[in-house]
Coordinates of C-alpha atoms and ligand atoms in Angstrom, one line a residue:
X125 CA 90.1 81.0 47.8
X126 CA 87.4 78.9 49.3
X127 CA 88.4 75.7 51.0
X128 CA 88.5 72.6 48.7
X129 CA 89.9 69.9 50.8
X130 CA 88.1 66.9 49.4
X131 CA 91.0 64.6 49.9
X132 CA 91.7 65.9 53.4
X133 CA 91.6 63.4 56.2
X134 CA 89.1 65.5 58.1
X135 CA 85.5 64.2 58.3
X136 CA 83.0 66.1 56.2
X137 CA 80.2 68.2 57.5
X138 CA 77.2 69.5 55.5
X139 CA 74.3 71.6 56.7
X140 CA 71.8 74.0 55.3
X141 CA 69.4 76.6 56.4
X142 CA 66.4 77.9 54.4
X143 CA 66.3 81.6 53.6
X144 CA 62.7 81.6 54.6
X145 CA 62.8 84.5 57.1
X146 CA 65.0 86.3 59.6
X147 CA 67.0 83.7 61.6
X148 CA 65.9 83.0 65.1
X149 CA 67.7 82.2 68.3
X150 CA 66.5 78.7 67.7
X151 CA 68.4 78.5 64.4
X152 CA 71.4 79.9 66.1
X153 CA 71.4 77.6 69.1
X154 CA 70.3 74.5 67.2
X155 CA 72.4 75.0 64.1
X156 CA 74.5 78.0 63.4
X157 CA 76.4 78.1 66.7
X158 CA 77.4 74.5 66.1
X159 CA 78.5 75.3 62.5
X160 CA 81.1 77.6 63.9
X161 CA 82.1 75.3 66.8
X162 CA 82.8 72.5 64.3
X163 CA 84.6 74.6 61.7
X164 CA 88.2 73.8 62.6
X165 CA 87.9 70.1 63.3
X166 CA 85.9 69.2 60.1
X167 CA 85.9 69.9 56.4
X168 CA 82.6 72.0 56.5
X169 CA 80.1 72.8 53.7
X170 CA 77.3 75.2 54.6
X171 CA 74.6 75.9 52.1
X172 CA 71.8 78.5 51.8
X173 CA 69.0 76.1 50.7
X174 CA 66.9 78.4 48.6
X175 CA 65.4 75.5 46.6
X176 CA 63.9 74.2 49.8
X177 CA 62.5 77.6 50.6
X178 CA 60.2 77.7 47.5
X179 CA 58.3 74.7 48.8
X180 CA 56.2 77.4 50.5
X181 CA 55.1 80.6 48.7
X182 CA 57.8 83.2 48.6
X183 CA 58.0 86.7 47.2
X184 CA 60.8 86.7 44.6
X185 CA 62.5 90.0 45.5
X186 CA 62.4 89.1 49.2
X187 CA 63.8 85.6 48.6
X188 CA 66.6 87.1 46.6
X189 CA 67.5 89.5 49.4
X190 CA 67.2 86.8 52.1
X191 CA 69.7 84.5 50.3
X192 CA 72.4 87.2 50.6
X193 CA 71.3 88.1 54.1
X194 CA 71.5 84.4 55.3
X195 CA 75.0 84.1 53.7
X196 CA 76.0 87.3 55.5
X197 CA 74.7 85.7 58.8
X198 CA 76.8 82.6 58.2
X199 CA 79.8 84.9 58.0
X200 CA 78.6 87.1 60.9
X201 CA 78.6 84.2 63.4
X202 CA 82.3 83.8 62.4
X203 CA 82.4 81.2 59.7
X204 CA 85.5 81.7 57.6
X205 CA 85.1 81.2 53.8
X206 CA 88.8 80.2 53.7
X207 CA 88.0 77.2 55.9
X208 CA 84.3 76.4 55.1
X209 CA 82.6 76.3 51.8
X210 CA 79.6 78.6 51.7
X211 CA 77.2 78.7 48.7
X212 CA 73.6 78.8 47.5
X213 CA 71.9 75.5 46.6
X214 CA 70.4 76.8 43.4
X215 CA 73.8 77.7 42.1
X216 CA 74.9 74.0 42.0
X217 CA 72.6 72.1 39.6
X218 CA 73.9 68.7 40.9
X219 CA 71.5 69.1 43.9
X220 CA 68.4 69.0 41.6
X221 CA 69.9 66.3 39.4
X222 CA 70.7 63.9 42.3
X223 CA 67.3 64.7 43.9
X224 CA 65.6 63.4 40.8
X225 CA 67.6 60.1 40.8
X226 CA 66.9 59.7 44.6
X227 CA 63.2 60.3 44.0
X228 CA 63.2 57.1 42.1
X229 CA 64.5 55.1 45.1
X230 CA 62.3 56.8 47.7
X231 CA 58.8 55.5 48.6
X232 CA 55.6 57.5 48.8
X233 CA 54.9 55.7 52.1
X234 CA 58.0 56.8 53.8
X235 CA 57.6 60.4 52.6
X236 CA 54.0 60.6 53.9
X237 CA 55.2 59.7 57.4
X238 CA 57.4 62.9 57.7
X239 CA 56.1 65.1 60.4
X240 CA 57.5 68.3 58.8
X241 CA 55.4 67.5 55.7
X242 CA 52.3 66.9 57.8
X243 CA 52.8 70.2 59.8
X244 CA 53.6 72.2 56.7
X245 CA 50.7 70.9 54.7
X246 CA 48.4 71.7 57.6
X247 CA 49.8 75.2 57.8
X248 CA 49.8 75.8 54.0
X249 CA 46.7 73.8 53.1
X250 CA 46.1 75.9 49.9
X251 CA 49.5 74.9 48.6
X252 CA 50.3 71.3 49.3
X253 CA 52.7 70.9 46.3
X254 CA 54.8 68.0 45.2
X255 CA 58.0 69.8 46.2
X256 CA 56.8 70.0 49.8
X257 CA 56.2 66.2 49.7
X258 CA 59.6 65.4 48.2
X259 CA 61.5 68.0 50.3
X260 CA 63.4 65.3 52.2
X261 CA 64.7 63.8 49.0
X262 CA 66.3 67.1 48.0
X263 CA 67.7 67.3 51.5
X264 CA 69.2 63.8 51.1
X265 CA 70.7 64.9 47.8
X266 CA 72.3 67.9 49.4
X267 CA 73.9 65.8 52.0
X268 CA 74.9 62.7 50.0
X269 CA 76.5 64.7 47.1
X270 CA 79.4 65.6 49.4
X271 CA 80.0 62.2 51.0
X272 CA 79.0 63.8 54.3
X273 CA 79.9 62.1 57.6
X274 CA 78.0 64.5 60.0
X275 CA 75.1 66.9 59.7
X276 CA 74.6 69.5 62.5
X277 CA 70.9 70.2 62.8
X278 CA 68.2 70.9 65.4
X279 CA 66.2 68.0 66.9
X280 CA 63.3 68.7 64.5
X281 CA 65.5 67.4 61.6
X282 CA 66.2 64.0 63.1
X283 CA 63.5 62.3 61.0
X284 CA 64.9 63.8 57.8
X285 CA 68.4 62.5 58.7
X286 CA 66.9 59.0 59.2
X287 CA 65.2 59.0 55.8
X288 CA 68.5 60.3 54.3
X289 CA 70.3 57.3 55.8
X290 CA 67.6 54.9 54.5
X291 CA 67.9 56.4 51.0
X292 CA 71.7 56.1 51.0
X293 CA 71.7 52.5 52.3
X294 CA 69.0 51.5 49.7
X295 CA 70.9 53.1 46.9
X296 CA 74.2 51.6 48.0
X297 CA 72.6 48.1 48.2
X298 CA 70.8 48.4 44.8
X299 CA 73.7 50.0 42.8
X300 CA 76.8 49.4 44.8
X301 CA 78.7 51.6 47.3
X302 CA 78.1 55.2 46.2
X303 CA 77.4 57.2 49.3
X304 CA 78.7 57.6 52.8
X305 CA 75.8 57.0 55.2
X306 CA 75.7 60.3 57.3
X307 CA 74.9 60.8 61.0
X308 CA 73.0 63.7 62.6
X309 CA 74.9 65.9 65.0
X310 CA 72.4 67.2 67.5
X311 CA 73.5 69.3 70.5
X312 CA 72.6 68.0 74.0
X313 CA 71.1 71.2 75.3
X314 CA 69.3 73.6 73.0
X315 CA 68.5 71.3 70.1
X316 CA 64.9 72.4 70.4
X317 CA 64.5 76.0 71.5
X318 CA 60.8 76.6 72.2
X319 CA 58.4 79.4 71.2
X320 CA 58.3 82.2 73.8
X321 CA 54.5 82.3 73.7
X322 CA 53.8 78.6 73.4
X323 CA 56.7 76.8 75.0
X324 CA 55.5 73.4 73.9
X325 CA 56.1 74.2 70.3
X326 CA 59.5 74.9 68.7
X327 CA 60.6 78.5 68.0
X328 CA 60.1 79.0 64.3
X329 CA 60.9 81.9 62.0
X330 CA 57.6 81.5 60.1
X331 CA 55.5 82.1 63.3
X332 CA 54.3 85.5 64.7
X333 CA 57.0 88.0 65.8
X334 CA 56.5 87.8 69.5
X335 CA 57.1 84.0 69.6
X336 CA 60.7 84.2 68.6
X337 CA 63.9 86.2 69.1
X338 CA 65.4 87.3 65.8
X339 CA 69.1 87.4 65.6
X340 CA 68.7 91.1 64.5
X341 CA 66.4 92.1 67.4
X342 CA 67.6 95.2 69.3
X343 CA 68.3 94.9 73.0
X344 CA 65.0 96.7 73.8
X345 CA 63.1 94.2 71.7
X346 CA 64.9 91.3 73.2
X347 CA 64.0 92.5 76.7
X348 CA 60.4 93.1 75.8
X349 CA 59.9 89.7 74.2
X350 CA 61.7 87.8 77.0
X351 CA 59.7 89.7 79.7
X352 CA 56.5 88.6 78.0
X353 CA 57.6 85.0 77.6
X354 CA 55.1 82.5 78.9
X355 CA 56.2 80.8 82.2
X356 CA 53.9 79.2 84.8
X357 CA 52.3 80.1 88.1
X358 CA 54.4 77.8 90.3
X359 CA 57.3 80.3 90.8
X360 CA 60.0 77.6 91.4
X361 CA 63.1 77.7 89.1
X362 CA 64.0 74.2 88.0
X363 CA 64.5 72.3 84.8
X364 CA 61.4 70.2 83.9
X365 CA 60.6 70.3 80.2
X366 CA 57.3 68.5 80.7
X367 CA 55.8 70.4 83.7
X368 CA 57.6 73.7 83.3
X369 CA 58.3 74.2 79.5
X370 CA 58.6 78.0 79.6
X371 CA 61.0 78.1 82.5
X372 CA 63.1 75.2 81.2
X373 CA 63.3 76.9 77.8
X374 CA 64.8 80.0 79.4
X375 CA 67.2 78.0 81.5
X376 CA 68.5 76.0 78.5
X377 CA 69.0 79.3 76.5
X378 CA 71.1 80.7 79.4
X379 CA 73.0 77.5 79.8
X380 CA 74.0 77.2 76.1
X381 CA 74.7 80.9 75.5
X382 CA 76.7 81.3 78.8
X383 CA 78.4 77.9 78.3
X384 CA 77.5 76.9 81.8
X385 CA 75.9 73.6 82.9
X386 CA 72.2 73.6 83.5
X387 CA 72.5 72.7 87.2
X388 CA 74.8 75.6 88.0
X389 CA 72.5 78.1 86.1
X390 CA 69.5 76.7 88.0
X391 CA 71.4 76.9 91.4
X392 CA 72.6 80.4 90.8
X393 CA 69.0 81.6 90.1
X394 CA 67.4 80.2 93.3
X395 CA 65.6 82.9 95.1
X396 CA 65.7 85.3 92.1
X397 CA 62.1 84.7 91.0
X398 CA 61.0 84.7 87.4
X399 CA 61.9 88.4 87.0
X400 CA 65.5 87.5 87.8
X401 CA 65.4 84.5 85.4
X402 CA 64.1 86.7 82.6
X403 CA 66.7 89.4 83.2
X404 CA 69.5 86.8 83.1
X405 CA 68.1 85.3 79.9
X406 CA 67.7 88.7 78.2
X407 CA 71.3 89.6 79.2
X408 CA 72.7 86.4 77.8
X409 CA 70.9 86.9 74.5
X410 CA 71.8 90.5 74.2
X411 CA 75.5 89.8 74.9
X412 CA 75.5 87.0 72.3
X413 CA 73.8 89.0 69.6
X414 CA 75.7 92.3 69.9
X415 CA 78.9 91.1 68.1
X416 CA 76.9 89.1 65.6
X417 CA 74.8 92.1 64.7
X418 CA 77.9 94.4 64.4
X419 CA 79.6 91.9 62.0
X420 CA 76.3 91.4 60.1
X421 CA 76.0 95.1 59.5
X422 CA 79.5 95.3 58.2
X423 CA 79.2 92.3 55.9
X424 CA 75.8 93.0 54.4
X425 CA 77.0 96.6 53.4
X426 CA 79.6 95.0 51.0
X427 CA 77.4 93.0 48.6
X428 CA 80.2 92.7 46.0
X429 CA 82.5 90.8 48.4
X430 CA 79.6 88.7 49.7
X431 CA 78.6 87.8 46.1
X432 CA 82.2 86.9 45.3
X433 CA 82.3 84.5 48.3
X434 CA 79.1 82.8 47.1
X435 CA 80.3 82.6 43.5
X436 CA 83.6 80.9 44.5
X437 CA 81.7 78.7 47.0
X438 CA 79.4 77.5 44.2
X439 CA 82.3 76.7 41.9
X440 CA 84.1 74.7 44.5
X441 CA 80.9 73.0 45.6
X442 CA 80.0 72.1 42.0
X443 CA 83.4 70.4 41.4
X444 CA 83.0 68.3 44.5
X445 CA 79.3 67.5 43.9
X446 CA 79.8 66.5 40.3
X447 CA 82.3 63.8 41.3
X448 CA 79.5 62.0 43.2
X449 CA 76.8 62.8 40.6
X450 CA 78.9 61.5 37.7
X451 CA 79.5 58.2 39.6
X452 CA 75.8 57.9 40.4
X453 CA 74.8 58.5 36.8
X454 CA 77.1 55.7 35.7
X455 CA 75.8 53.4 38.4
X456 CA 72.1 53.8 37.4
X457 CA 73.0 53.2 33.8
X458 CA 72.8 56.6 32.1
X459 CA 74.7 56.5 28.8
X460 CA 78.1 58.4 28.9
X461 CA 78.3 61.6 26.9
X462 CA 81.1 63.7 25.5
X463 CA 82.8 64.9 28.6
X464 CA 82.4 61.8 30.7
Ligands
LIG1918 P1 60.6 77.4 59.1 O1 60.0 78.0 60.4 O2 60.7 78.4 58.0 O3 60.2 76.1 58.8 P2 62.9 77.0 60.7 O4 63.0 78.1 61.6 O5 62.5 75.7 61.3 O6 62.2 77.3 59.4 P3 65.1 76.0 59.0 O7 65.7 76.7 58.0 O8 64.2 74.9 58.6 O9 64.4 76.9 60.1 O10 66.2 75.3 60.0 C1 67.5 75.7 60.0 C2 68.2 74.9 61.1 O11 67.8 75.4 62.4 C3 67.9 73.4 61.2 O12 69.0 72.7 61.6 C4 66.8 73.3 62.3 O13 66.8 72.0 62.9 C5 67.3 74.4 63.2 N1 66.2 74.9 64.1 C6 65.1 75.5 63.6 N2 64.4 75.9 64.6 C7 65.0 75.5 65.8 C8 64.7 75.5 67.2 N3 63.5 76.1 67.6 N4 65.5 75.0 68.0 C9 66.7 74.4 67.6 N5 67.0 74.3 66.3 C10 66.2 74.8 65.4
LIG1919 N1 65.5 70.6 56.1 C1 66.2 71.5 56.8 C2 67.1 72.4 55.9 C3 68.0 71.6 55.1 C4 69.1 70.9 55.5 C5 69.7 70.3 54.4 C6 69.7 70.7 56.8 C7 67.9 71.5 53.7 N2 68.9 70.7 53.3 C8 70.8 69.5 54.4 C9 70.9 69.9 56.8 C10 71.4 69.3 55.7 C11 65.3 72.3 57.6 O1 64.1 72.4 57.4 N3 65.7 72.9 58.7

């Protein structure tokens, strides 16, 4: 049985990741790792946001496989379907329905200020579709449907959380209290893991291979990518995100993965040179990924069990989501029908 503790006194967490490619170390440190850390203290709902993924072109067969693979990764990092609800967004139609209603309380002006929209439309200039533009509204629907208190995400999603809060507050003031106004949960260190090749940009799964560490990279590949990571010519090991973005990125990665304060990581590396820094970073990554990869291989081999978890997850999620959706439909003035 999947968790269904709507009336539990625990605060509610919702987050999602797009099945738009193999997960990166950035996704792990910024999001997934926190999903697991928060699992016991909160009532958690974790979604595979496949409807968001089609805002850029996808191959259907690959997308289908990646949805299962992302769900397997949720489980491989240790999420327990008995405690957390795990499901695919497209399996719960309430997400699309609420998104439509929220579209009607969201302004074109505020959507056009979203940096993710600007970046993605520059990158996919041949496919600037309306879904890409209204992406944050679907994200707001995801979150608000579950009366979410807290949303663990990387720093790049802060602006989307702000618009979600604005939409919730606007709806509540126009139609009466309907949604909890959620807050972002952004880790202090590692909320923005940078590209290994261009450390002033965030690590992203839709960028070239050598810029990111995939959670499924072998130890050899991890060593090679870290060894080639861009640093600087100054040779001193200290944290300075402005002046030394490459070195600071590696220091943050070690600090988070080894659960050791940044200062003590930095101190312990004095005199080691960049070679020592990179060896330490690669070791930390390999040690973190080994158990995740072993679990992933076991889970993805049993598709029937995985599918069962997603099916149960979707049913439980739909029950919870529909409570909010029914209330919202009443508030906006949709006529009741048979089952209502
Ligand atoms: P894409 O590159 O396809 O746009 P993405 O790698 O940014 O995708 P998402 O699915 O959009 O990944 O993000 C999933 C979660 O991972 C979000 O909470 C996001 O903030 C977080 N995240 C993504 N990249 C990083 C990063 N480099 N550092 C920290 N967190 C990140
Ligand atoms: N927009 C997010 C993915 C996402 C999400 C969500 C995150 C979609 N719906 C709800 C948290 C809560 C992204 O691009 N990383």
